[in-house]
Short mmCIF file of C-alpha atoms and ligand atoms in Angstrom, two decimals:
data_model
loop_
_atom_site.label_atom_id
_atom_site.label_comp_id
_atom_site.label_asym_id
_atom_site.label_seq_id
_atom_site.Cartn_x
_atom_site.Cartn_y
_atom_site.Cartn_z
CA MET A 182 -3.82 18.57 52.95
CA SER A 183 -6.28 17.29 50.38
CA PHE A 184 -6.00 13.69 49.18
CA GLU A 185 -8.94 13.97 46.81
CA TYR A 186 -8.31 12.06 43.57
CA GLU A 187 -7.57 14.47 40.74
CA ARG A 188 -9.37 13.14 37.70
CA VAL A 189 -7.13 13.10 34.64
CA LEU A 190 -8.59 14.86 31.61
CA THR A 191 -9.82 12.38 29.03
CA PRO A 192 -8.69 13.38 25.58
CA HIS A 193 -11.16 12.30 22.91
CA THR A 194 -8.61 12.11 20.14
CA GLY A 195 -4.98 11.11 19.92
CA LEU A 196 -2.83 8.42 21.40
CA ARG A 197 -3.43 7.69 25.08
CA LEU A 198 -0.08 6.96 26.69
CA HIS A 199 -1.00 8.67 29.96
CA LEU A 200 -2.95 6.09 32.01
CA ASN A 201 -1.01 2.86 31.38
CA GLU A 202 -3.98 1.37 29.57
CA ASN A 203 -3.57 -1.43 27.02
CA THR A 204 -3.06 0.56 23.81
CA ALA A 205 -4.19 -2.38 21.62
CA GLY A 206 -7.56 -2.80 23.35
CA CYS A 207 -8.80 -6.05 24.84
CA SER A 208 -8.64 -9.49 23.25
CA PRO A 209 -11.09 -9.83 20.31
CA ALA A 210 -12.47 -12.89 22.14
CA VAL A 211 -13.84 -10.52 24.80
CA ILE A 212 -15.92 -8.63 22.23
CA GLU A 213 -17.22 -11.89 20.80
CA ALA A 214 -18.29 -13.03 24.27
CA MET A 215 -19.99 -9.67 24.82
CA ARG A 216 -21.93 -10.04 21.58
CA ALA A 217 -23.23 -13.39 22.80
CA LEU A 218 -24.95 -11.73 25.78
CA THR A 219 -28.73 -11.84 25.65
CA ARG A 220 -31.31 -9.30 26.85
CA HIS A 221 -32.03 -11.71 29.67
CA ASP A 222 -28.35 -11.93 30.75
CA VAL A 223 -28.24 -8.19 31.23
CA ALA A 224 -31.57 -8.05 33.08
CA ILE A 225 -30.66 -10.38 35.94
CA TYR A 226 -28.31 -10.03 38.92
CA PRO A 227 -25.14 -11.78 37.84
CA ASP A 228 -23.80 -15.12 38.97
CA TYR A 229 -20.04 -15.15 39.52
CA ALA A 230 -19.25 -18.86 39.59
CA ALA A 231 -17.69 -19.00 36.11
CA ALA A 232 -15.78 -15.75 36.56
CA ILE A 233 -14.36 -16.80 39.93
CA GLN A 234 -13.39 -20.19 38.55
CA ALA A 235 -11.66 -18.65 35.51
CA CYS A 236 -9.84 -16.08 37.59
CA SER A 237 -8.71 -18.46 40.32
CA GLN A 238 -7.41 -20.88 37.71
CA ARG A 239 -5.54 -18.19 35.81
CA LEU A 240 -3.98 -16.70 38.94
CA GLY A 241 -3.32 -20.06 40.56
CA VAL A 242 -5.24 -19.46 43.78
CA GLU A 243 -8.10 -21.20 45.57
CA ALA A 244 -11.48 -19.48 45.26
CA ASP A 245 -11.64 -18.83 49.01
CA SER A 246 -8.37 -16.88 48.77
CA LEU A 247 -9.75 -14.65 46.00
CA LEU A 248 -12.08 -11.64 46.07
CA LEU A 249 -13.15 -10.08 42.76
CA THR A 250 -13.69 -6.32 42.87
CA ASN A 251 -15.03 -3.60 40.60
CA GLY A 252 -11.57 -2.59 39.47
CA LEU A 253 -8.66 -2.88 41.84
CA ASP A 254 -9.67 0.60 42.97
CA GLU A 255 -12.62 -0.96 44.78
CA GLY A 256 -10.28 -3.47 46.42
CA ILE A 257 -8.15 -0.58 47.69
CA LEU A 258 -11.26 1.16 49.01
CA ALA A 259 -12.42 -2.06 50.74
CA ILE A 260 -9.06 -2.45 52.48
CA ALA A 261 -9.08 1.19 53.56
CA VAL A 262 -12.62 0.95 54.96
CA ALA A 263 -12.04 -2.36 56.74
CA ALA A 264 -8.70 -1.31 58.21
CA LEU A 265 -9.13 2.36 59.02
CA ARG A 266 -12.75 3.04 60.05
CA ASN A 267 -13.59 3.06 63.74
CA GLY A 268 -10.32 4.68 64.76
CA PRO A 269 -10.42 7.04 67.76
CA SER A 270 -11.36 10.50 66.42
CA THR A 271 -8.60 12.17 68.41
CA SER A 272 -5.93 9.89 66.95
CA PRO A 273 -7.17 8.20 63.77
CA PHE A 274 -5.71 4.91 62.56
CA GLU A 275 -2.75 5.35 60.25
CA ALA A 276 -2.00 4.29 56.69
CA ILE A 277 1.60 4.34 55.46
CA VAL A 278 2.07 5.29 51.82
CA VAL A 279 5.50 5.09 50.19
CA VAL A 280 5.63 8.06 47.82
CA PRO A 281 5.54 8.73 44.93
CA ALA A 282 2.61 6.32 44.71
CA PHE A 283 -0.67 5.58 42.99
CA ASP A 284 -3.07 8.29 44.22
CA MET A 285 -5.85 5.97 45.37
CA TYR A 286 -4.04 4.77 48.52
CA ALA A 287 -4.06 8.23 50.08
CA ALA A 288 -7.49 9.11 48.64
CA CYS A 289 -9.16 5.97 50.05
CA SER A 290 -7.28 6.03 53.37
CA ASP A 291 -8.37 9.61 53.88
CA ALA A 292 -11.96 8.92 52.79
CA ALA A 293 -12.18 6.02 55.27
CA GLY A 294 -11.18 8.33 58.12
CA GLY A 295 -7.54 7.30 58.39
CA HIS A 296 -4.47 9.44 58.74
CA VAL A 297 -2.02 9.26 55.83
CA VAL A 298 1.67 8.92 56.73
CA GLU A 299 3.90 9.47 53.71
CA VAL A 300 7.36 7.90 53.49
CA PRO A 301 9.49 9.04 50.53
CA LEU A 302 11.50 6.62 48.39
CA GLY A 303 15.29 6.91 48.70
CA ASP A 304 17.88 8.10 46.17
CA GLY A 305 17.23 6.73 42.70
CA PHE A 306 13.83 5.58 44.00
CA ALA A 307 15.45 2.89 46.18
CA PHE A 308 12.95 1.24 48.51
CA PRO A 309 13.23 2.88 51.98
CA LEU A 310 12.79 -0.18 54.21
CA GLU A 311 14.24 1.38 57.36
CA ARG A 312 12.10 4.50 56.96
CA VAL A 313 8.94 2.44 56.49
CA LEU A 314 9.71 0.41 59.62
CA GLY A 315 10.47 3.68 61.45
CA ALA A 316 7.07 5.11 60.45
CA VAL A 317 5.15 2.21 62.03
CA SER A 318 3.22 3.19 65.15
CA ALA A 319 0.69 1.54 67.46
CA ARG A 320 -2.02 3.05 65.24
CA THR A 321 -0.71 1.68 61.92
CA ARG A 322 -3.51 -0.37 60.31
CA VAL A 323 -2.46 -0.55 56.66
CA ILE A 324 0.76 -0.23 54.67
CA TRP A 325 0.37 0.30 50.92
CA LEU A 326 3.10 -1.13 48.72
CA THR A 327 3.19 -1.28 44.91
CA ASN A 328 5.25 -3.90 43.14
CA PRO A 329 6.42 -2.91 40.60
CA ASN A 330 5.84 0.67 41.65
CA ASN A 331 3.81 3.25 39.77
CA PRO A 332 5.15 5.75 38.61
CA THR A 333 8.78 4.60 38.98
CA GLY A 334 8.57 1.05 37.57
CA GLN A 335 10.92 -0.19 40.32
CA MET A 336 10.59 -3.49 42.20
CA ILE A 337 10.54 -3.88 45.98
CA PRO A 338 13.02 -6.51 47.25
CA ALA A 339 11.06 -9.55 48.46
CA ASP A 340 12.84 -9.59 51.83
CA ALA A 341 11.76 -5.98 52.44
CA ILE A 342 8.12 -7.02 51.99
CA ALA A 343 8.66 -9.94 54.39
CA SER A 344 10.29 -7.66 57.00
CA ILE A 345 7.40 -5.19 56.81
CA ALA A 346 4.78 -7.94 57.07
CA ALA A 347 6.55 -9.37 60.12
CA ALA A 348 6.77 -5.93 61.76
CA VAL A 349 3.02 -5.21 61.62
CA PRO A 350 1.16 -8.48 62.30
CA ASP A 351 -2.05 -6.59 63.14
CA ALA A 352 -2.02 -4.36 60.06
CA ILE A 353 -2.78 -5.22 56.44
CA VAL A 354 0.19 -5.01 54.10
CA MET A 355 -1.29 -4.49 50.65
CA VAL A 356 1.04 -5.39 47.82
CA ASP A 357 -0.51 -3.85 44.72
CA GLU A 358 0.58 -5.95 41.76
CA ALA A 359 -1.33 -4.00 39.10
CA TYR A 360 1.76 -4.28 36.87
CA ALA A 361 3.00 -7.73 37.92
CA ASP A 362 1.95 -9.17 34.55
CA PHE A 363 4.74 -7.14 32.95
CA ALA A 364 7.29 -7.92 35.67
CA GLU A 365 6.43 -11.61 35.29
CA THR A 366 6.90 -12.11 39.01
CA THR A 367 4.30 -12.25 41.78
CA LEU A 368 3.82 -12.94 45.47
CA ILE A 369 0.98 -15.30 44.58
CA GLY A 370 2.11 -18.81 45.46
CA SER A 371 5.16 -17.47 47.35
CA ALA A 372 6.38 -18.39 50.83
CA ILE A 373 5.85 -14.75 51.90
CA LEU A 374 2.13 -14.90 51.20
CA ALA A 375 1.85 -18.35 52.81
CA ARG A 376 3.74 -17.26 55.91
CA HIS A 377 2.27 -13.77 56.46
CA SER A 378 -1.51 -13.89 56.60
CA ASN A 379 -1.64 -10.07 56.88
CA VAL A 380 -0.39 -9.65 53.29
CA VAL A 381 -3.05 -9.02 50.63
CA VAL A 382 -2.05 -8.99 46.95
CA GLY A 383 -3.96 -6.80 44.49
CA ARG A 384 -4.27 -7.56 40.78
CA THR A 385 -6.14 -5.86 37.97
CA PHE A 386 -7.41 -6.83 34.52
CA ALA A 387 -7.25 -3.18 33.46
CA LYS A 388 -3.68 -3.13 32.25
CA ALA A 389 -2.35 -6.33 30.63
CA TYR A 390 -5.84 -7.61 29.70
CA GLY A 391 -7.13 -4.29 28.43
CA LEU A 392 -10.32 -4.29 30.53
CA ALA A 393 -9.95 -0.87 32.21
CA GLY A 394 -13.35 0.22 30.92
CA LEU A 395 -15.15 -2.91 32.14
CA ARG A 396 -13.56 -2.66 35.63
CA LEU A 397 -12.22 -5.82 37.21
CA GLY A 398 -9.69 -6.30 39.96
CA ALA A 399 -8.87 -9.05 42.42
CA LEU A 400 -7.60 -9.31 45.97
CA ILE A 401 -5.68 -12.43 46.93
CA GLY A 402 -4.99 -13.35 50.53
CA HIS A 403 -5.66 -15.64 53.43
CA PRO A 404 -9.40 -16.46 53.66
CA GLN A 405 -9.57 -15.00 57.19
CA THR A 406 -7.90 -11.79 56.06
CA LEU A 407 -10.31 -11.47 53.14
CA ALA A 408 -13.40 -12.05 55.33
CA PRO A 409 -13.72 -8.45 56.62
CA LEU A 410 -13.05 -7.15 53.08
CA ARG A 411 -15.86 -9.30 51.67
CA ARG A 412 -18.21 -7.53 54.07
CA VAL A 413 -17.29 -4.16 52.57
CA VAL A 414 -17.65 -5.05 48.86
CA PRO A 415 -21.30 -4.97 47.68
CA PRO A 416 -22.73 -8.36 46.64
CA TYR A 417 -23.21 -7.38 42.97
CA SER A 418 -20.21 -5.16 42.57
CA ILE A 419 -19.00 -6.85 39.36
CA ASN A 420 -21.30 -6.19 36.42
CA ALA A 421 -22.87 -8.98 34.35
CA CYS A 422 -20.90 -8.06 31.26
CA VAL A 423 -17.45 -8.45 32.78
CA ALA A 424 -18.54 -11.55 34.69
CA ALA A 425 -19.64 -13.09 31.38
CA ILE A 426 -16.52 -12.27 29.35
CA LEU A 427 -13.86 -13.08 31.95
CA PRO A 428 -13.47 -16.77 31.00
CA ALA A 429 -12.83 -15.73 27.38
CA ALA A 430 -10.44 -12.95 28.47
CA VAL A 431 -8.20 -15.22 30.54
CA ALA A 432 -8.36 -18.06 28.01
CA ASP A 433 -6.79 -15.96 25.26
CA THR A 434 -3.22 -16.42 26.45
CA ALA A 435 -1.88 -15.91 22.91
CA TYR A 436 -3.19 -12.35 22.96
CA TYR A 437 -1.78 -11.74 26.43
CA ASP A 438 1.65 -13.08 25.48
CA TRP A 439 1.67 -11.00 22.29
CA TYR A 440 0.88 -7.85 24.27
CA LEU A 441 3.61 -8.49 26.82
CA GLU A 442 6.06 -8.82 23.94
CA GLN A 443 4.89 -5.53 22.43
CA VAL A 444 5.43 -3.84 25.80
CA GLY A 445 8.95 -5.28 26.03
CA GLN A 446 9.84 -4.01 22.55
CA SER A 447 8.32 -0.62 23.32
CA LYS A 448 10.37 -0.24 26.49
CA ALA A 449 13.55 -1.13 24.59
CA LEU A 450 12.70 1.56 22.02
CA LEU A 451 12.08 4.13 24.76
CA TYR A 452 15.40 3.35 26.48
CA GLU A 453 17.25 3.57 23.16
CA THR A 454 15.57 6.87 22.35
CA PHE A 455 16.25 8.41 25.76
CA ASP A 456 19.89 7.25 25.61
CA ARG A 457 20.27 8.91 22.21
CA LEU A 458 18.64 12.16 23.38
CA GLY A 459 20.48 12.27 26.72
CA VAL A 460 17.24 11.98 28.73
CA ASP A 461 17.48 10.25 32.14
CA TYR A 462 15.06 7.36 32.75
CA TRP A 463 14.51 4.42 35.06
CA VAL A 464 14.53 0.89 33.66
CA SER A 465 11.00 -0.30 34.34
CA SER A 466 9.41 -3.62 35.30
CA ALA A 467 5.98 -2.30 34.28
CA ASN A 468 4.24 -1.13 31.06
CA PHE A 469 5.51 2.44 31.32
CA VAL A 470 8.76 4.32 31.65
CA LEU A 471 9.42 7.35 33.85
CA ALA A 472 11.87 9.82 32.30
CA ARG A 473 13.37 13.06 33.60
CA PHE A 474 13.61 15.93 31.15
CA ASP A 475 15.69 19.09 31.40
CA GLY A 476 13.60 22.24 31.47
CA ASP A 477 9.84 22.56 31.46
CA CYS A 478 8.41 19.04 31.26
CA THR A 479 4.85 20.27 31.87
CA GLY A 480 5.15 22.40 28.73
CA LEU A 481 6.65 19.44 26.88
CA ALA A 482 3.68 17.24 27.87
CA GLN A 483 1.32 19.93 26.57
CA GLU A 484 3.22 20.17 23.29
CA LEU A 485 3.10 16.39 22.92
CA SER A 486 -0.66 16.50 23.56
CA ALA A 487 -1.03 19.15 20.87
CA LYS A 488 0.66 16.68 18.52
CA GLY A 489 -1.88 14.05 19.58
CA VAL A 490 0.31 12.04 21.96
CA HIS A 491 -0.82 12.17 25.58
CA VAL A 492 1.68 11.32 28.32
CA ARG A 493 1.43 11.81 32.08
CA ASP A 494 3.09 14.75 33.78
CA ARG A 495 4.28 13.39 37.16
CA SER A 496 6.55 16.35 37.92
CA ARG A 497 4.58 17.33 41.04
CA ASP A 498 4.99 13.88 42.62
CA SER A 499 7.50 13.43 45.45
CA GLY A 500 11.02 13.18 43.98
CA CYS A 501 9.74 13.41 40.38
CA ALA A 502 10.64 16.97 39.34
CA GLY A 503 10.98 17.09 35.55
CA CYS A 504 9.41 13.66 35.11
CA LEU A 505 6.95 12.40 32.51
CA ARG A 506 5.54 8.87 32.53
CA ILE A 507 5.03 7.27 29.14
CA THR A 508 2.91 4.14 28.67
CA ALA A 509 4.69 1.40 26.71
CA GLY A 510 2.10 -0.47 24.67
CA VAL A 511 1.91 -1.45 21.02
CA PHE A 512 5.29 -0.89 19.34
CA GLU A 513 3.91 1.40 16.58
CA HIS A 514 2.30 3.57 19.22
CA THR A 515 5.66 3.97 20.92
CA GLN A 516 7.19 4.86 17.58
CA ALA A 517 4.58 7.62 17.23
CA PHE A 518 5.63 9.00 20.63
CA VAL A 519 9.30 8.84 19.63
CA SER A 520 8.75 10.80 16.43
CA ALA A 521 6.59 13.43 18.17
CA LEU A 522 9.27 13.81 20.85
CA GLY A 523 11.99 14.05 18.20
CA GLU A 524 10.19 16.98 16.57
CA LEU A 525 10.07 18.83 19.90
CA LEU A 526 13.51 18.20 21.43
C1 PLP B 249 -4.15 1.27 37.37
C2 PLP B 249 -3.82 0.94 38.79
C3 PLP B 249 -4.79 0.40 39.63
C4 PLP B 249 -6.25 0.43 39.30
O1 PLP B 249 -6.72 -0.61 38.66
P1 PLP B 249 -8.28 -0.67 38.27
O2 PLP B 249 -8.50 -2.13 38.20
O3 PLP B 249 -8.42 0.03 36.96
O4 PLP B 249 -9.09 -0.02 39.34
C5 PLP B 249 -4.41 0.03 40.90
N1 PLP B 249 -3.16 0.18 41.33
C6 PLP B 249 -2.20 0.72 40.55
C7 PLP B 249 -0.83 0.89 41.08
C8 PLP B 249 -2.52 1.14 39.27
O5 PLP B 249 -1.59 1.76 38.53
#
């Protein structure tokens, strides 16, 4: 089985509702801060003091419990490398992935030499706690969880995360909170994170902050748990540009709040539209909605693309037959999707 990441085609025109990016772009304050960069700033290896300070303040964590990464993708790779390398070649260390899931968990686990153990979600994408616990073996070194999940938008009950963390004290339990901004709930500052030093939380500035192109993620965890991950991440992994603009990005809370409101309104419009059209969907805690269409959803996605609205075909994911995932961003963008869909259905 190949776990190689399948790169999604990048359309050069049209509305991108296929990668859960911020459809408004980043805060204008970020561009201003970028314009203030000098030739000298770009020519030197960056200093991260200001970026770390801004990020730790915004997330409410101490700097020694925080590791900035080149996109959360790099954080996922660092966990995979630290946890899974050096396994016996006859019986590699194992990584448990609850599927359907973000593709990078399997891709990085596999690249680091681990063995991927997939556990499917239950009916209606219910979290399969008993099956995850049943999949744990003496070789389990990492369990990948996503809260809220991508592509389903569903939350994992907090006590399920605590049970898993307690069951695998020697493995890392990564709780990927790439979409936690939209759920407005996080493990950061929680008793679970304080009590279980094997839990590592992942955050990204790609989605709510609109910095996908600049690449910035963060891992949050116990300093001792982060120590082996710090050894994997290269010393200048974050580029000077994103290091320089981060204080401005996190300071613009008005922009952030506005965007979260747009996402909320967009999700309401999607639900209303799917109700009206008789399309099944899952109420989402993230900035996208997964919907199940009758008939050929791959063809439907292609027809939407031809109309200039790109959505993500997830129909080949575990349990997702007939499903498209639509990013919920700026309200007018969602309206454009709704009218394109209306012309096709
Ligand atoms: C988008 C996404 C990421 C990747 O974030 P980057 O910071 O862009 O690397 C990680 N996890 C999940 C679940 C995502 O959807």
